[in-house]
PDB file of C-alpha atoms and ligand atoms in Angstrom:
ATOM      1  CA  MET G1002      -0.039  -0.118   0.163  1.00  0.00           C
ATOM      2  CA  SER G1003       1.294   4.004  -0.728  1.00  0.00           C
ATOM      3  CA  LYS G1004       2.283   5.790   2.078  1.00  0.00           C
ATOM      4  CA  LYS G1005      -0.442   8.153   0.763  1.00  0.00           C
ATOM      5  CA  LEU G1006      -3.159   5.153   1.460  1.00  0.00           C
ATOM      6  CA  GLU G1007      -1.638   4.684   4.738  1.00  0.00           C
ATOM      7  CA  LYS G1008      -1.959   7.805   5.890  1.00  0.00           C
ATOM      8  CA  TYR G1009      -5.404   7.451   5.124  1.00  0.00           C
ATOM      9  CA  ASP G1010      -6.243   4.479   6.563  1.00  0.00           C
ATOM     10  CA  ARG G1011      -4.889   6.414   9.806  1.00  0.00           C
ATOM     11  CA  LEU G1012      -7.051   8.916   9.484  1.00  0.00           C
ATOM     12  CA  TYR G1013     -10.324   6.853   8.614  1.00  0.00           C
ATOM     13  CA  GLU G1014      -9.156   5.682  11.953  1.00  0.00           C
ATOM     14  CA  GLN G1015      -8.817   8.118  14.248  1.00  0.00           C
ATOM     15  CA  ILE G1016     -12.143   9.730  12.454  1.00  0.00           C
ATOM     16  CA  ALA G1017     -14.045   6.266  13.034  1.00  0.00           C
ATOM     17  CA  GLY G1018     -12.819   7.433  16.804  1.00  0.00           C
ATOM     18  CA  TYR G1019     -14.177  10.619  17.199  1.00  0.00           C
ATOM     19  CA  VAL G1020     -17.968  10.435  15.188  1.00  0.00           C
ATOM     20  CA  GLY G1021     -19.421   7.312  16.667  1.00  0.00           C
ATOM     21  CA  THR G1022     -21.012   9.794  19.389  1.00  0.00           C
ATOM     22  CA  THR G1023     -23.781  11.020  16.724  1.00  0.00           C
ATOM     23  CA  LYS G1024     -25.425   9.649  13.590  1.00  0.00           C
ATOM     24  CA  ASP G1025     -25.959  13.669  12.678  1.00  0.00           C
ATOM     25  CA  ILE G1026     -24.255  13.426   9.052  1.00  0.00           C
ATOM     26  CA  TRP G1027     -23.538  17.182   9.801  1.00  0.00           C
ATOM     27  CA  ALA G1028     -21.638  16.683  13.026  1.00  0.00           C
ATOM     28  CA  ARG G1029     -19.639  13.844  11.106  1.00  0.00           C
ATOM     29  CA  LEU G1030     -18.845  15.989   8.047  1.00  0.00           C
ATOM     30  CA  ALA G1031     -17.744  18.942  10.040  1.00  0.00           C
ATOM     31  CA  THR G1032     -15.139  16.702  11.708  1.00  0.00           C
ATOM     32  CA  ILE G1033     -13.639  15.041   8.502  1.00  0.00           C
ATOM     33  CA  GLU G1034     -13.379  18.368   7.342  1.00  0.00           C
ATOM     34  CA  ALA G1035     -11.496  19.399  10.998  1.00  0.00           C
ATOM     35  CA  VAL G1036      -9.711  16.513  10.418  1.00  0.00           C
ATOM     36  CA  LEU G1037      -8.504  15.824   6.822  1.00  0.00           C
ATOM     37  CA  HIS G1038      -7.575  19.232   6.901  1.00  0.00           C
ATOM     38  CA  HIS G1039      -5.131  19.696  10.050  1.00  0.00           C
ATOM     39  CA  LYS G1040      -3.722  16.573   9.044  1.00  0.00           C
ATOM     40  CA  MET G1041      -3.239  17.039   5.281  1.00  0.00           C
ATOM     41  CA  PRO G1042      -0.567  19.581   4.450  1.00  0.00           C
ATOM     42  CA  ALA G1043      -1.788  19.798   0.759  1.00  0.00           C
ATOM     43  CA  PHE G1044      -4.937  20.520   1.632  1.00  0.00           C
ATOM     44  CA  PHE G1045      -6.247  24.433   1.307  1.00  0.00           C
ATOM     45  CA  TRP G1046      -9.685  24.099   1.569  1.00  0.00           C
ATOM     46  CA  THR G1047     -11.914  21.639   2.706  1.00  0.00           C
ATOM     47  CA  GLY G1048     -15.552  22.067   2.541  1.00  0.00           C
ATOM     48  CA  VAL G1049     -18.978  20.495   2.067  1.00  0.00           C
ATOM     49  CA  TYR G1050     -21.640  22.057  -0.190  1.00  0.00           C
ATOM     50  CA  VAL G1051     -24.908  21.528  -0.545  1.00  0.00           C
ATOM     51  CA  LEU G1052     -27.933  21.112  -2.823  1.00  0.00           C
ATOM     52  CA  SER G1053     -30.798  22.773  -1.522  1.00  0.00           C
ATOM     53  CA  GLU G1054     -33.627  24.174  -3.989  1.00  0.00           C
ATOM     54  CA  GLY G1055     -31.642  23.609  -7.232  1.00  0.00           C
ATOM     55  CA  GLU G1056     -28.434  25.681  -5.855  1.00  0.00           C
ATOM     56  CA  LEU G1057     -25.337  24.757  -4.356  1.00  0.00           C
ATOM     57  CA  VAL G1058     -24.674  26.259  -0.907  1.00  0.00           C
ATOM     58  CA  VAL G1059     -21.665  26.091   1.159  1.00  0.00           C
ATOM     59  CA  ARG G1060     -22.464  23.920   3.840  1.00  0.00           C
ATOM     60  CA  SER G1061     -19.220  23.793   6.441  1.00  0.00           C
ATOM     61  CA  TYR G1062     -15.078  24.125   5.670  1.00  0.00           C
ATOM     62  CA  GLN G1063     -12.016  24.917   6.667  1.00  0.00           C
ATOM     63  CA  GLY G1064      -9.684  27.142   5.342  1.00  0.00           C
ATOM     64  CA  PRO G1065     -10.461  30.557   3.906  1.00  0.00           C
ATOM     65  CA  VAL G1066     -13.817  32.642   3.649  1.00  0.00           C
ATOM     66  CA  ALA G1067     -15.351  30.798   0.175  1.00  0.00           C
ATOM     67  CA  CYS G1068     -18.138  31.722  -1.799  1.00  0.00           C
ATOM     68  CA  GLN G1069     -21.796  30.972  -0.558  1.00  0.00           C
ATOM     69  CA  LYS G1070     -23.033  29.940  -3.785  1.00  0.00           C
ATOM     70  CA  LEU G1071     -22.276  28.344  -6.541  1.00  0.00           C
ATOM     71  CA  LYS G1072     -23.276  29.497 -10.155  1.00  0.00           C
ATOM     72  CA  ALA G1073     -25.140  26.374 -11.713  1.00  0.00           C
ATOM     73  CA  HIS G1074     -24.153  24.303 -13.745  1.00  0.00           C
ATOM     74  CA  THR G1075     -20.974  26.052 -13.798  1.00  0.00           C
ATOM     75  CA  GLY G1076     -17.545  24.776 -12.515  1.00  0.00           C
ATOM     76  CA  VAL G1077     -16.244  21.647 -10.925  1.00  0.00           C
ATOM     77  CA  CYS G1078     -18.374  21.028  -7.967  1.00  0.00           C
ATOM     78  CA  TRP G1079     -20.978  21.098 -10.389  1.00  0.00           C
ATOM     79  CA  ALA G1080     -19.426  19.284 -13.284  1.00  0.00           C
ATOM     80  CA  ALA G1081     -18.932  16.739 -10.214  1.00  0.00           C
ATOM     81  CA  ILE G1082     -22.651  16.930  -8.869  1.00  0.00           C
ATOM     82  CA  ASP G1083     -24.123  16.174 -12.584  1.00  0.00           C
ATOM     83  CA  SER G1084     -22.087  13.657 -13.525  1.00  0.00           C
ATOM     84  CA  ASP G1085     -22.347  11.954 -10.496  1.00  0.00           C
ATOM     85  CA  GLN G1086     -18.198  11.380 -11.102  1.00  0.00           C
ATOM     86  CA  THR G1087     -15.052  12.127  -8.507  1.00  0.00           C
ATOM     87  CA  ILE G1088     -13.295  15.211 -10.677  1.00  0.00           C
ATOM     88  CA  ILE G1089      -9.604  15.421 -10.162  1.00  0.00           C
ATOM     89  CA  VAL G1090      -8.776  18.943 -11.575  1.00  0.00           C
ATOM     90  CA  GLY G1091      -4.974  19.023 -12.124  1.00  0.00           C
ATOM     91  CA  ASP G1092      -4.724  22.445 -12.691  1.00  0.00           C
ATOM     92  CA  VAL G1093      -8.027  24.825 -12.074  1.00  0.00           C
ATOM     93  CA  GLU G1094      -6.970  27.909 -14.792  1.00  0.00           C
ATOM     94  CA  ALA G1095      -6.752  24.749 -17.468  1.00  0.00           C
ATOM     95  CA  PHE G1096     -11.182  23.462 -16.441  1.00  0.00           C
ATOM     96  CA  PRO G1097     -13.470  25.465 -18.397  1.00  0.00           C
ATOM     97  CA  GLY G1098     -15.949  27.471 -15.964  1.00  0.00           C
ATOM     98  CA  HIS G1099     -14.303  26.588 -13.021  1.00  0.00           C
ATOM     99  CA  ILE G1100     -15.648  28.897 -10.201  1.00  0.00           C
ATOM    100  CA  ALA G1101     -12.127  30.951  -8.191  1.00  0.00           C
ATOM    101  CA  CYS G1102     -13.038  31.674  -5.009  1.00  0.00           C
ATOM    102  CA  ASN G1103      -9.855  32.102  -3.481  1.00  0.00           C
ATOM    103  CA  PRO G1104      -6.976  32.276  -5.808  1.00  0.00           C
ATOM    104  CA  LYS G1105      -4.363  30.619  -4.072  1.00  0.00           C
ATOM    105  CA  SER G1106      -6.076  27.363  -4.975  1.00  0.00           C
ATOM    106  CA  LYS G1107      -4.340  25.625  -7.968  1.00  0.00           C
ATOM    107  CA  SER G1108      -5.847  21.926  -8.144  1.00  0.00           C
ATOM    108  CA  GLU G1109      -8.816  20.334  -6.914  1.00  0.00           C
ATOM    109  CA  ILE G1110     -10.928  17.422  -6.132  1.00  0.00           C
ATOM    110  CA  VAL G1111     -14.647  17.030  -5.720  1.00  0.00           C
ATOM    111  CA  ILE G1112     -16.598  13.788  -4.315  1.00  0.00           C
ATOM    112  CA  PRO G1113     -20.444  13.180  -5.109  1.00  0.00           C
ATOM    113  CA  LEU G1114     -22.609  13.507  -1.544  1.00  0.00           C
ATOM    114  CA  LYS G1115     -25.262  10.572  -2.128  1.00  0.00           C
ATOM    115  CA  ASP G1116     -27.572   9.133   0.742  1.00  0.00           C
ATOM    116  CA  ARG G1117     -28.206   5.930   1.778  1.00  0.00           C
ATOM    117  CA  GLU G1118     -30.957   5.853  -0.845  1.00  0.00           C
ATOM    118  CA  GLY G1119     -27.221   6.587  -3.791  1.00  0.00           C
ATOM    119  CA  THR G1120     -29.206  10.155  -4.533  1.00  0.00           C
ATOM    120  CA  VAL G1121     -26.866  12.866  -4.074  1.00  0.00           C
ATOM    121  CA  PHE G1122     -27.233  16.171  -2.152  1.00  0.00           C
ATOM    122  CA  GLY G1123     -23.756  17.583  -2.380  1.00  0.00           C
ATOM    123  CA  CYS G1124     -20.299  17.165  -2.291  1.00  0.00           C
ATOM    124  CA  LEU G1125     -17.125  17.108  -0.775  1.00  0.00           C
ATOM    125  CA  ASP G1126     -14.604  19.830  -2.187  1.00  0.00           C
ATOM    126  CA  ILE G1127     -10.867  20.130  -1.794  1.00  0.00           C
ATOM    127  CA  ASP G1128      -8.733  22.257  -2.973  1.00  0.00           C
ATOM    128  CA  SER G1129      -4.783  22.988  -2.747  1.00  0.00           C
ATOM    129  CA  ASP G1130      -2.467  25.687  -2.828  1.00  0.00           C
ATOM    130  CA  MET G1131      -0.443  22.963  -5.659  1.00  0.00           C
ATOM    131  CA  GLU G1132      -1.070  21.903  -8.699  1.00  0.00           C
ATOM    132  CA  GLY G1133      -1.783  18.269  -9.481  1.00  0.00           C
ATOM    133  CA  ALA G1134      -1.840  17.678  -5.408  1.00  0.00           C
ATOM    134  CA  PHE G1135      -4.409  15.012  -6.410  1.00  0.00           C
ATOM    135  CA  ASP G1136      -5.222  11.548  -7.786  1.00  0.00           C
ATOM    136  CA  ARG G1137      -6.941   8.569  -7.469  1.00  0.00           C
ATOM    137  CA  GLU G1138      -5.676   7.116  -4.585  1.00  0.00           C
ATOM    138  CA  ASP G1139      -7.028  10.177  -2.832  1.00  0.00           C
ATOM    139  CA  GLU G1140     -10.667   9.659  -4.448  1.00  0.00           C
ATOM    140  CA  GLN G1141     -10.134   6.028  -2.828  1.00  0.00           C
ATOM    141  CA  GLY G1142      -8.741   7.046   0.240  1.00  0.00           C
ATOM    142  CA  LEU G1143     -11.444  10.164   0.821  1.00  0.00           C
ATOM    143  CA  LYS G1144     -14.177   7.594  -0.131  1.00  0.00           C
ATOM    144  CA  LYS G1145     -13.124   5.004   2.318  1.00  0.00           C
ATOM    145  CA  ILE G1146     -13.220   8.077   5.184  1.00  0.00           C
ATOM    146  CA  LEU G1147     -16.972   9.693   3.737  1.00  0.00           C
ATOM    147  CA  GLY G1148     -18.328   5.998   4.094  1.00  0.00           C
ATOM    148  CA  LEU G1149     -18.380   6.738   8.303  1.00  0.00           C
ATOM    149  CA  ILE G1150     -21.218   9.414   7.246  1.00  0.00           C
ATOM    150  CA  PHE G1151     -23.612   7.201   7.950  1.00  0.00           C
ATOM    151  CA  GLU G1152     -21.222   4.293   9.575  1.00  0.00           C
ATOM    152  CA  VAL G1153     -19.718   3.131  12.612  1.00  0.00           C
TER     153      VAL G1153
HETATM  154  N1  LIG N2091     -13.476  26.293  -7.338  1.00  0.00           N
HETATM  155  C1  LIG N2091     -15.390  25.438  -6.983  1.00  0.00           C
HETATM  156  C2  LIG N2091     -15.869  26.286  -5.972  1.00  0.00           C
HETATM  157  C3  LIG N2091     -16.071  26.032  -4.887  1.00  0.00           C
HETATM  158  S1  LIG N2091     -14.241  26.352  -4.093  1.00  0.00           S
HETATM  159  O1  LIG N2091     -13.322  26.249  -4.551  1.00  0.00           O
HETATM  160  C4  LIG N2091     -14.237  26.186  -2.805  1.00  0.00           C
HETATM  161  C5  LIG N2091     -15.646  25.273  -8.241  1.00  0.00           C
HETATM  162  O2  LIG N2091     -15.643  24.951  -9.660  1.00  0.00           O
HETATM  163  O3  LIG N2091     -17.019  24.473  -8.421  1.00  0.00           O
END
């Protein structure tokens, strides 16, 4: 197993230890964001956008102040929601329609969040101030951690 996946596994165990005291998914997501943001040095902004009346609205996050609302069907978060796929962007400047909440963000990973029935209700969005910070191992490690929204 790679060093990166080993680290995600350690964070999974740590987060599993924290989130078991409540089944509230927003508390669990906030804790996931806090741990990831403080333990992964490349993470510059770590947060969640949620669908509300057809809009994507910020819910909880760690990092600099970000856009409250994302223009519909534009940018990386909407691309993840609309395609129901993880989107990894190595260079945000090269992504058509990318929404720059902070000019320091250089690369980004967005993973759709689904409820127990598999319906997408929002997304986890992580930005880095370094280009090319994310790959499929991040997706794998992060998806396992996101499973903790409903488990333990
Ligand atoms: N860059 C995102 C907007 C959210 S910020 O990264 C916090 C996008 O293009 O959807």
